[in-house]
Coordinates of C-alpha atoms and ligand atoms in Angstrom, one line a residue:
M1 CA 15.0 2.0 -37.6
T2 CA 15.3 4.7 -34.8
E3 CA 18.8 5.8 -33.9
S4 CA 19.7 5.0 -30.3
I5 CA 22.1 4.6 -27.7
V6 CA 21.7 1.2 -26.3
I7 CA 22.9 0.4 -22.7
L8 CA 24.1 -3.0 -21.7
D9 CA 22.6 -3.6 -18.2
F10 CA 25.5 -5.1 -16.0
G11 CA 22.8 -4.9 -13.0
S12 CA 23.6 -1.3 -11.7
Q13 CA 20.8 0.0 -9.5
Y14 CA 21.0 3.6 -11.7
T15 CA 21.0 1.6 -15.2
Q16 CA 17.3 2.9 -15.5
L17 CA 18.3 6.2 -14.6
I18 CA 20.9 6.5 -17.5
S19 CA 18.4 5.4 -20.1
R20 CA 15.9 8.4 -18.7
R21 CA 18.3 10.7 -18.8
I22 CA 19.6 9.9 -22.5
R23 CA 16.0 10.1 -23.1
E24 CA 15.2 13.2 -21.5
L25 CA 18.1 14.6 -23.9
G26 CA 15.8 13.9 -26.9
V27 CA 17.6 10.7 -28.1
Y28 CA 16.2 7.2 -28.0
S29 CA 17.9 4.9 -25.8
R30 CA 17.1 1.0 -25.0
I31 CA 18.4 -1.3 -22.1
I32 CA 19.6 -4.5 -23.3
P33 CA 21.2 -7.6 -21.7
F34 CA 25.2 -7.4 -21.2
Q35 CA 25.8 -10.4 -23.1
T36 CA 23.9 -9.1 -26.4
P37 CA 25.8 -9.9 -29.3
A38 CA 27.7 -6.8 -31.2
E39 CA 26.5 -7.9 -34.4
A40 CA 23.0 -7.6 -33.0
I41 CA 23.8 -4.6 -31.3
K42 CA 25.0 -2.9 -34.6
D43 CA 21.4 -4.1 -36.4
M44 CA 19.6 -2.5 -33.7
G45 CA 20.9 1.1 -35.1
A46 CA 23.0 1.5 -32.3
K47 CA 24.7 4.7 -32.5
G48 CA 26.3 4.6 -29.1
I49 CA 27.0 2.1 -26.4
I50 CA 27.0 2.6 -22.8
L51 CA 28.3 -0.2 -20.2
S52 CA 26.6 0.4 -17.2
G53 CA 27.5 0.0 -13.4
S54 CA 27.1 -3.5 -11.6
P55 CA 27.0 -5.2 -8.3
Y56 CA 30.1 -7.1 -9.1
S57 CA 33.9 -6.7 -9.2
V58 CA 35.7 -7.3 -12.4
Y59 CA 37.7 -10.1 -10.5
Q60 CA 34.6 -11.6 -8.8
K61 CA 33.6 -15.2 -10.1
G62 CA 30.7 -14.7 -12.5
A63 CA 31.1 -10.8 -13.2
P64 CA 29.2 -10.0 -16.3
K65 CA 31.3 -9.6 -19.6
P66 CA 30.3 -8.1 -22.7
D67 CA 30.6 -9.3 -26.2
E68 CA 34.2 -8.1 -27.2
G69 CA 33.2 -7.1 -30.5
V70 CA 31.3 -3.7 -29.1
F71 CA 34.7 -2.1 -28.9
S72 CA 35.4 -2.8 -32.6
L73 CA 32.3 -1.9 -34.0
G74 CA 33.0 1.8 -34.4
V75 CA 30.6 3.1 -32.3
P76 CA 31.5 5.1 -29.3
V77 CA 31.6 3.6 -25.9
L78 CA 30.9 4.7 -22.5
G79 CA 31.5 2.6 -19.5
I80 CA 30.5 3.8 -16.1
C81 CA 31.5 2.9 -12.8
Y82 CA 32.2 -1.1 -13.8
G83 CA 31.7 -0.4 -17.1
M84 CA 35.2 1.6 -16.9
Q85 CA 36.6 -1.1 -14.4
Y86 CA 35.9 -3.6 -17.1
I87 CA 37.0 -1.5 -20.4
T88 CA 40.5 -1.0 -17.9
H89 CA 40.6 -4.8 -17.0
S90 CA 39.7 -5.7 -20.3
M91 CA 42.3 -3.7 -22.1
G92 CA 45.4 -4.6 -20.2
G93 CA 45.0 -1.8 -17.3
V94 CA 45.2 -2.7 -13.8
V95 CA 41.7 -2.4 -11.6
Q96 CA 42.6 -2.5 -8.0
R97 CA 40.5 -4.5 -5.4
S98 CA 39.2 -2.6 -2.4
K99 CA 36.7 -3.1 0.3
Q100 CA 36.1 0.0 1.1
R101 CA 33.6 1.9 -0.8
E102 CA 33.9 5.6 -1.8
Y103 CA 30.4 6.6 -1.7
G104 CA 28.8 10.5 -2.1
R105 CA 29.9 13.8 -3.7
A106 CA 33.9 14.4 -4.8
E107 CA 35.2 16.9 -6.3
I108 CA 37.4 16.2 -9.8
E109 CA 39.5 18.5 -11.9
L110 CA 39.0 17.5 -15.5
S111 CA 41.1 18.1 -19.0
C112 CA 39.5 20.4 -21.1
E113 CA 40.7 18.9 -24.2
S114 CA 38.1 15.6 -24.1
P115 CA 34.9 15.8 -26.2
L116 CA 33.0 14.3 -23.3
F117 CA 33.9 17.5 -21.1
R118 CA 33.0 20.2 -23.8
N119 CA 32.0 23.4 -22.5
M120 CA 32.8 22.7 -19.2
C121 CA 36.1 24.7 -18.5
T122 CA 34.6 27.5 -16.9
D123 CA 35.1 25.8 -13.8
A124 CA 38.2 24.3 -12.3
R125 CA 36.7 21.5 -10.4
H126 CA 33.2 19.9 -10.5
T127 CA 30.8 18.0 -8.0
V128 CA 30.0 14.5 -9.2
W129 CA 28.6 11.5 -7.3
M130 CA 30.6 8.6 -6.7
S131 CA 29.7 5.1 -5.6
H132 CA 32.1 2.2 -6.0
S133 CA 34.4 0.2 -4.2
D134 CA 37.3 -0.9 -6.9
R135 CA 39.3 2.0 -8.7
I136 CA 41.6 2.0 -11.4
E137 CA 45.2 1.5 -10.6
K138 CA 46.8 1.9 -14.0
I139 CA 45.3 3.1 -17.1
P140 CA 45.5 0.7 -20.1
S141 CA 48.1 1.8 -23.1
G142 CA 46.5 3.7 -25.6
F143 CA 44.5 5.2 -22.9
S144 CA 44.6 9.2 -21.2
I145 CA 43.4 10.2 -17.9
I146 CA 40.8 13.0 -18.1
A147 CA 39.6 13.4 -14.8
A148 CA 41.0 13.1 -11.1
S149 CA 39.9 13.5 -7.6
A150 CA 41.6 13.1 -4.6
N151 CA 40.7 9.5 -4.1
S152 CA 40.5 8.4 -7.6
P153 CA 43.2 9.7 -9.4
V154 CA 41.9 7.9 -12.3
A155 CA 38.5 9.4 -12.2
A156 CA 37.9 9.4 -16.3
V157 CA 39.5 8.1 -19.2
Q158 CA 39.6 8.4 -22.7
H159 CA 41.5 6.4 -25.6
M160 CA 43.9 8.3 -27.5
T161 CA 42.4 7.3 -30.7
K162 CA 39.3 5.2 -30.5
P163 CA 35.9 6.9 -29.2
I164 CA 35.9 5.1 -25.9
F165 CA 35.3 6.7 -22.5
G166 CA 35.5 5.8 -19.2
L167 CA 33.7 7.4 -15.7
Q168 CA 34.6 6.4 -12.5
F169 CA 31.3 8.4 -11.5
H170 CA 27.9 8.7 -12.1
P171 CA 26.7 11.5 -14.4
E172 CA 23.1 10.2 -14.7
V173 CA 22.8 10.8 -10.7
S174 CA 21.6 14.6 -10.3
H175 CA 24.2 15.0 -7.5
T176 CA 26.6 15.2 -10.3
V177 CA 26.1 19.1 -11.3
E178 CA 27.2 18.8 -15.0
G179 CA 26.0 15.1 -15.2
M180 CA 23.4 16.0 -18.4
R181 CA 26.2 17.9 -19.9
I182 CA 28.6 15.1 -20.1
L183 CA 25.7 13.0 -21.3
G184 CA 25.0 15.5 -24.0
N185 CA 28.7 15.6 -24.9
F186 CA 28.4 11.9 -25.1
I187 CA 25.7 12.1 -27.5
D188 CA 27.4 14.5 -29.6
V189 CA 30.2 11.9 -29.9
C190 CA 27.8 9.6 -31.3
A191 CA 26.5 12.0 -34.1
I192 CA 23.1 11.1 -33.2
T193 CA 20.8 13.2 -35.6
Q194 CA 17.2 11.7 -35.1
K195 CA 15.7 13.1 -31.9
W196 CA 13.2 11.1 -29.8
N197 CA 10.0 12.7 -30.0
L198 CA 6.8 11.3 -28.2
G199 CA 4.5 12.7 -31.0
E200 CA 6.1 10.6 -33.6
F201 CA 6.0 7.6 -31.2
I202 CA 2.1 7.8 -31.2
D203 CA 1.8 7.9 -35.0
A204 CA 4.4 5.3 -35.5
S205 CA 2.5 2.9 -32.4
V206 CA -0.7 3.6 -34.1
K207 CA 0.4 2.2 -37.2
E208 CA 2.5 -0.8 -35.6
L209 CA -0.8 -1.5 -33.9
Q210 CA -3.1 -1.5 -36.6
N211 CA -0.2 -3.9 -38.4
T212 CA -0.2 -6.3 -35.6
V213 CA -4.0 -6.5 -34.6
G214 CA -5.2 -6.6 -38.1
R215 CA -9.1 -7.3 -37.9
D216 CA -8.7 -9.1 -34.8
K217 CA -10.4 -8.0 -31.5
V218 CA -8.5 -6.8 -28.7
I219 CA -9.8 -7.3 -24.9
G220 CA -8.1 -5.1 -22.0
A221 CA -9.0 -4.6 -18.2
I222 CA -9.0 -0.8 -17.5
S223 CA -8.4 0.4 -13.6
G224 CA -8.9 4.1 -14.7
G225 CA -5.2 4.7 -13.7
V226 CA -2.5 6.3 -15.8
D227 CA -1.1 3.0 -17.4
S228 CA -4.1 1.1 -18.5
T229 CA -5.9 4.5 -19.4
V230 CA -3.5 5.6 -21.8
A231 CA -2.5 2.0 -23.2
S232 CA -6.6 2.0 -23.9
V233 CA -7.0 5.6 -25.6
L234 CA -3.6 4.7 -27.9
T235 CA -5.1 1.4 -28.6
Q236 CA -8.2 3.1 -29.4
R237 CA -6.8 5.5 -31.9
A238 CA -5.6 2.7 -33.9
I239 CA -8.3 0.0 -33.6
G240 CA -11.6 1.8 -32.6
D241 CA -14.1 -0.2 -31.5
R242 CA -12.3 -3.5 -31.7
L243 CA -10.9 -2.5 -28.7
K244 CA -13.1 -3.9 -25.7
L245 CA -12.8 -2.8 -22.2
L246 CA -13.6 -4.2 -18.8
F247 CA -13.7 -2.2 -15.5
I248 CA -13.7 -5.1 -12.7
D249 CA -15.0 -3.3 -9.6
N250 CA -13.8 -5.7 -6.9
G251 CA -15.3 -4.0 -3.9
L252 CA -12.0 -2.5 -2.8
L253 CA -12.1 0.7 -4.6
R254 CA -12.0 4.2 -2.7
E255 CA -15.1 6.3 -2.2
H256 CA -17.5 6.8 -5.4
E257 CA -14.3 5.6 -7.4
S258 CA -15.8 3.2 -9.3
R259 CA -18.6 5.4 -10.5
E260 CA -16.1 8.3 -11.3
V261 CA -13.8 6.5 -13.4
V262 CA -16.3 4.6 -15.6
A263 CA -17.8 8.4 -15.9
A264 CA -14.4 9.4 -17.2
L265 CA -13.8 6.7 -19.2
K266 CA -17.2 7.3 -21.2
A267 CA -16.5 10.5 -21.7
M268 CA -13.4 9.8 -23.5
H269 CA -15.6 7.2 -25.8
L270 CA -13.8 4.0 -24.6
K271 CA -16.0 0.9 -25.0
V272 CA -16.0 -0.1 -21.6
T273 CA -18.3 -2.3 -19.4
R274 CA -18.4 -2.0 -15.5
V275 CA -18.4 -5.7 -14.0
D276 CA -19.5 -5.4 -10.2
A277 CA -17.5 -8.4 -8.4
S278 CA -17.6 -6.9 -5.2
E279 CA -19.3 -9.8 -3.6
I280 CA -16.8 -12.4 -4.9
F281 CA -14.3 -10.7 -3.7
L282 CA -15.1 -10.0 -0.6
R283 CA -16.5 -13.6 0.1
R284 CA -13.3 -14.9 -0.6
L285 CA -11.1 -12.3 1.4
R286 CA -13.7 -13.5 4.5
G287 CA -11.5 -14.3 7.2
V288 CA -7.9 -13.8 5.9
T289 CA -5.8 -11.6 7.4
D290 CA -2.3 -12.7 5.6
P291 CA -1.3 -9.9 3.7
E292 CA 0.7 -12.1 1.0
K293 CA -2.8 -14.5 0.9
K294 CA -5.0 -11.5 0.2
R295 CA -2.8 -10.1 -2.6
K296 CA -2.9 -13.8 -3.8
I297 CA -6.7 -14.3 -3.4
I298 CA -6.9 -10.9 -5.2
G299 CA -4.9 -11.8 -8.2
K300 CA -6.7 -14.9 -8.6
T301 CA -10.4 -13.7 -8.5
F302 CA -9.2 -11.0 -11.0
I303 CA -8.6 -14.0 -13.3
D304 CA -11.8 -15.8 -12.7
V305 CA -13.9 -13.1 -13.1
F306 CA -11.9 -11.7 -16.0
E307 CA -11.8 -15.0 -17.7
K308 CA -15.9 -15.5 -16.9
H309 CA -16.7 -12.3 -18.8
T310 CA -14.5 -12.7 -21.8
S311 CA -14.6 -16.5 -22.6
G312 CA -16.5 -17.6 -25.5
K313 CA -16.1 -14.3 -26.7
S314 CA -13.6 -14.0 -30.2
F315 CA -10.8 -12.0 -28.6
T316 CA -7.6 -13.0 -29.6
W317 CA -5.2 -9.9 -27.9
L318 CA -5.2 -8.7 -24.3
L319 CA -4.1 -5.6 -23.9
Q320 CA -1.5 -4.6 -20.8
G321 CA -0.4 -1.4 -19.7
T322 CA 3.3 -2.9 -19.2
L323 CA 5.9 -0.2 -18.6
Y324 CA 9.9 -0.3 -19.7
P325 CA 10.5 -0.9 -15.9
D326 CA 8.4 -3.9 -15.9
V327 CA 10.2 -5.3 -18.9
I328 CA 13.5 -4.3 -17.9
E329 CA 13.5 -6.2 -14.7
S330 CA 12.4 -9.3 -16.8
I331 CA 15.4 -9.0 -19.1
S332 CA 18.1 -8.3 -16.4
H333 CA 18.6 -11.0 -13.9
I334 CA 21.6 -9.4 -12.2
G335 CA 21.8 -8.0 -8.8
P336 CA 19.5 -8.8 -5.6
S337 CA 15.8 -9.4 -6.6
Q338 CA 13.5 -10.7 -4.4
T339 CA 9.7 -10.6 -4.0
I340 CA 9.0 -8.2 -1.3
K341 CA 5.4 -8.1 -2.4
S342 CA 3.9 -9.6 -4.8
H343 CA 2.5 -6.7 -7.0
H344 CA -1.0 -7.3 -8.8
N345 CA -1.7 -6.9 -12.3
V346 CA -3.1 -8.7 -15.3
G347 CA 0.2 -10.7 -15.9
G348 CA -0.7 -14.6 -15.1
L349 CA -3.5 -14.8 -17.2
P350 CA -3.8 -18.7 -17.7
A351 CA -2.4 -20.3 -20.8
R352 CA -5.8 -21.9 -21.5
M353 CA -7.2 -18.3 -22.6
R354 CA -4.6 -18.4 -25.7
L355 CA -4.9 -14.4 -25.8
K356 CA -1.8 -13.2 -27.2
V357 CA -0.3 -10.0 -25.1
L358 CA -0.3 -6.3 -26.5
E359 CA 1.7 -3.9 -24.8
P360 CA 1.9 -0.6 -26.5
L361 CA 3.5 1.5 -23.6
R362 CA 6.3 -1.4 -23.2
L363 CA 9.1 1.1 -24.1
L364 CA 8.1 4.0 -21.7
F365 CA 8.8 5.3 -18.7
K366 CA 5.8 6.6 -16.3
D367 CA 6.7 10.3 -16.9
E368 CA 6.6 9.5 -21.1
V369 CA 3.4 7.6 -20.8
R370 CA 1.6 10.9 -18.9
S371 CA 3.4 13.4 -21.8
I372 CA 1.7 10.7 -24.0
G373 CA -1.7 10.8 -22.2
G374 CA -1.4 14.5 -22.6
L375 CA -0.8 14.4 -26.3
L376 CA -3.9 12.0 -26.8
G377 CA -6.3 14.3 -24.9
V378 CA -6.4 12.7 -21.4
P379 CA -7.7 14.6 -18.8
G380 CA -5.4 15.7 -16.1
T381 CA -7.9 14.3 -13.6
I382 CA -6.3 10.7 -14.8
L383 CA -3.2 11.5 -15.5
S384 CA -2.3 13.0 -12.1
R385 CA -4.3 10.4 -10.3
Q386 CA -2.1 9.3 -7.1
P387 CA -1.1 5.7 -7.7
F388 CA -3.6 3.2 -6.1
P389 CA -2.8 -0.6 -5.5
G390 CA -4.0 -3.3 -7.5
P391 CA -5.5 -5.2 -4.4
G392 CA -6.7 -1.5 -3.4
L393 CA -7.8 -1.1 0.0
S394 CA -7.7 -4.7 1.4
I395 CA -4.0 -4.0 2.1
R396 CA -5.0 -0.7 3.7
I397 CA -7.4 -2.6 6.1
L398 CA -5.2 -4.5 8.4
G399 CA -6.8 -7.7 9.6
D400 CA -10.4 -8.5 8.5
I401 CA -11.9 -7.5 5.7
N402 CA -15.7 -7.0 5.7
R403 CA -18.0 -4.4 4.4
Q404 CA -18.3 -2.6 7.9
R405 CA -14.6 -2.4 8.2
L406 CA -14.4 -1.5 4.3
D407 CA -16.9 1.4 4.9
I408 CA -15.1 3.1 7.9
L409 CA -11.6 3.0 5.8
K410 CA -13.6 4.4 2.8
K411 CA -15.2 7.3 4.6
A412 CA -11.8 8.2 6.7
D413 CA -9.8 8.2 3.3
L414 CA -12.2 10.5 1.7
I415 CA -11.3 13.1 4.1
V416 CA -7.8 12.5 3.8
R417 CA -8.2 13.0 0.0
D418 CA -10.6 16.0 0.4
E419 CA -8.6 17.7 2.9
I420 CA -5.0 17.2 1.3
E421 CA -6.3 18.4 -2.1
K422 CA -8.2 21.6 -0.5
S423 CA -5.0 22.4 1.0
S424 CA -3.0 22.3 -2.4
L425 CA -0.5 20.3 -0.9
S426 CA -1.7 17.4 -3.2
G427 CA 0.4 18.1 -6.3
T428 CA 3.4 18.0 -4.3
L429 CA 2.6 14.5 -2.3
W430 CA 3.3 11.4 -4.4
Q431 CA 0.5 9.5 -2.2
Y432 CA -1.6 10.1 0.9
F433 CA -4.3 7.8 1.9
A434 CA -5.8 6.1 5.4
V435 CA -5.1 3.0 6.8
L436 CA -7.6 1.0 9.1
L437 CA -5.4 -0.8 12.2
P438 CA -6.6 -4.1 13.6
V439 CA -6.8 -2.7 17.1
R440 CA -9.4 -0.8 18.8
T441 CA -8.4 1.6 21.7
V442 CA -10.4 3.4 24.9
G443 CA -11.6 7.0 24.2
I444 CA -14.1 9.5 25.7
M445 CA -17.0 10.9 23.7
G446 CA -19.4 13.0 26.0
D447 CA -19.0 11.1 29.4
E448 CA -19.4 7.6 28.0
R449 CA -16.2 5.3 27.2
T450 CA -15.4 4.3 23.6
Y451 CA -13.8 1.4 22.5
E452 CA -13.0 1.8 18.7
H453 CA -11.2 1.7 15.7
V454 CA -7.8 3.5 14.9
V455 CA -7.0 5.4 11.5
A456 CA -3.5 5.9 10.5
I457 CA -2.8 8.6 7.8
R458 CA 0.2 7.9 5.4
A459 CA 1.8 10.8 2.9
V460 CA 4.7 10.3 1.5
N461 CA 7.0 12.3 -1.0
S462 CA 8.9 10.3 -3.8
A463 CA 10.3 10.4 -7.2
D464 CA 9.5 7.0 -7.9
A465 CA 8.1 4.6 -5.4
M466 CA 11.4 2.8 -5.1
T467 CA 12.1 4.8 -1.9
A468 CA 9.9 7.5 0.0
D469 CA 10.4 9.9 2.8
W470 CA 7.1 10.7 5.4
A471 CA 5.7 14.2 4.3
R472 CA 6.2 16.7 6.7
L473 CA 2.3 17.7 6.7
P474 CA 1.3 21.2 8.3
Y475 CA 0.0 20.7 12.1
E476 CA -3.1 22.6 10.9
V477 CA -3.9 19.9 8.3
L478 CA -3.2 16.8 10.6
D479 CA -5.2 18.7 13.1
R480 CA -8.1 19.0 10.4
L481 CA -7.6 15.2 9.7
S482 CA -7.9 14.2 12.7
S483 CA -10.9 16.3 14.1
R484 CA -12.9 15.6 10.8
I485 CA -12.0 11.6 11.0
I486 CA -13.1 11.4 14.4
S487 CA -15.8 13.3 14.6
E488 CA -17.3 12.2 11.2
V489 CA -16.7 8.6 10.7
V490 CA -18.6 6.5 13.3
G491 CA -16.5 4.0 14.9
V492 CA -13.1 5.8 14.9
N493 CA -11.6 7.3 18.2
R494 CA -8.2 7.9 17.2
V495 CA -6.0 8.8 14.4
V496 CA -2.3 8.9 14.4
Y497 CA 0.1 9.8 11.8
D498 CA 3.0 7.2 10.2
I499 CA 6.6 9.1 10.1
S500 CA 8.3 5.9 8.5
S501 CA 10.2 6.4 5.5
K502 CA 10.9 3.5 2.7
P503 CA 13.2 2.0 3.2
P504 CA 12.8 0.3 5.9
S505 CA 9.1 0.8 5.9
T506 CA 7.4 0.7 2.8
I507 CA 4.6 2.8 1.6
E508 CA 1.6 0.7 1.7
W509 CA 1.1 -1.1 5.3
E510 CA 0.8 -4.4 3.7
Ligands
XMP1 P1 5.2 -0.4 -1.4 O1 4.1 -0.6 -0.4 O2 6.0 -1.6 -2.0 O3 4.6 0.3 -2.8 O4 6.3 0.6 -1.0 C1 5.2 0.8 -3.9 C2 4.1 1.3 -5.0 O5 3.4 0.5 -5.5 C3 2.3 0.6 -5.4 N1 1.6 -0.9 -5.0 C4 1.1 -1.8 -5.8 N2 0.6 -1.4 -7.1 N3 -0.1 -3.6 -7.2 C5 0.0 -2.1 -7.8 O6 -0.1 -2.1 -9.0 C6 0.0 -3.9 -6.1 O7 -0.2 -5.0 -5.8 C7 0.8 -2.9 -5.4 N4 1.4 -3.3 -4.1 C8 1.5 -1.8 -4.0 C9 2.1 1.3 -3.8 O8 0.8 1.8 -3.8 C10 3.2 2.2 -4.0 O9 3.0 3.5 -5.1

């Protein structure tokens, strides 16, 4: 059993980040529901327990509470923000309710004696990131204060005899300058010896896939994106040709994409069949302009096509490139969660297909999937591809979708990719693409009045697509994009640049 640090999820927006940071420090971490019984935590081989933050106040009705047994397992516990307030509250201290939030950078002074702050005593003050309303008024007996800031006289606590710690600030956020050192010190307290190593993860996954699948056959849908490709290569390594893959061309892919992706997958010796389903997708989308309807139609059609090409064949398993963030989202039901856009993936296969789901990447974050892809020999052209949404160009064609409008967008998009890749900006951008707007504007070409389409360019910087900032593209690049699109793409007489960030906008237009 891999030694790990478990994170009890009380619904903080930073929970995933804590897990990522622990893994970056070379230790396996997993996020589990806050109410997981202490016995189960022990059985998981947990060497440390982190209590996450939460949108709740400890006094609020319905505030999440862990199994009290977690404090007597003898395993070190670190409470972060709400986690620390919970420890204080449940052990007899006083948490003061406050409507006022302390949000942003703060300076703390810390006690050098704490093992949590080992090797941090060269500086008297440290910058940390605060994001809380309630604060600790009185610590429980048996605890001592190990850090203080002007606004939070109790910025960190430690039990005097047991390995229980609390931090009011967020060590996982990069604005906490020594945050990684603090988490690293907690790992030392946990005395973990086993390192989380992606090479070993591959070997273990291959064995697990072989045991799980046995002599069965596996089917998967592959898009050529990072997740489905890495999941396929890993599975193929385990079971060889018993993995069959379908590349469903929905007609909404970028210029040349279908051909290029299939060639790249075949070069990796994957058994992939290309299904040209553009006709049925475009037929069903005819006249549909509502973004949610488009997404639903595409999701349903995808399933129909997939089912048609697999039914009657003897597949037992369905391979999916599900990643850890998706798994976490479905185990934690705290905090605001609302469908902003219904994302399309292969998730909702009808029960009648009776396929069992195989998710070899379900424990990994995106950057870990990229690293594993590299170790498995997936080419850089695939690993560094910009994200491309399942519904494809349909959500970048505002209004009616037809072959003529698709053609315009594909040509404009190709120019955007070409110029940005030539300018060597592509490595720094999260996504860059063209959008076809549902309006026409007046222009003049030669001596003639024109009344034609408008193309918008979208380029964003982002770390995880949760937030994004519009990219400050150099004027010369914007200039080349505009001139080339207007002169080379028949039917376009105007180009605009999208200068909205997410939130409040989203990356895609629909
Ligand atoms: P938004 O537009 O919500 O997009 O800011 C965030 C990221 O998700 C991608 N995206 C999708 N990916 N299926 C996907 O696989 C979808 O339905 C979908 N919709 C948006 C988008 O390109 C961006 O990277």
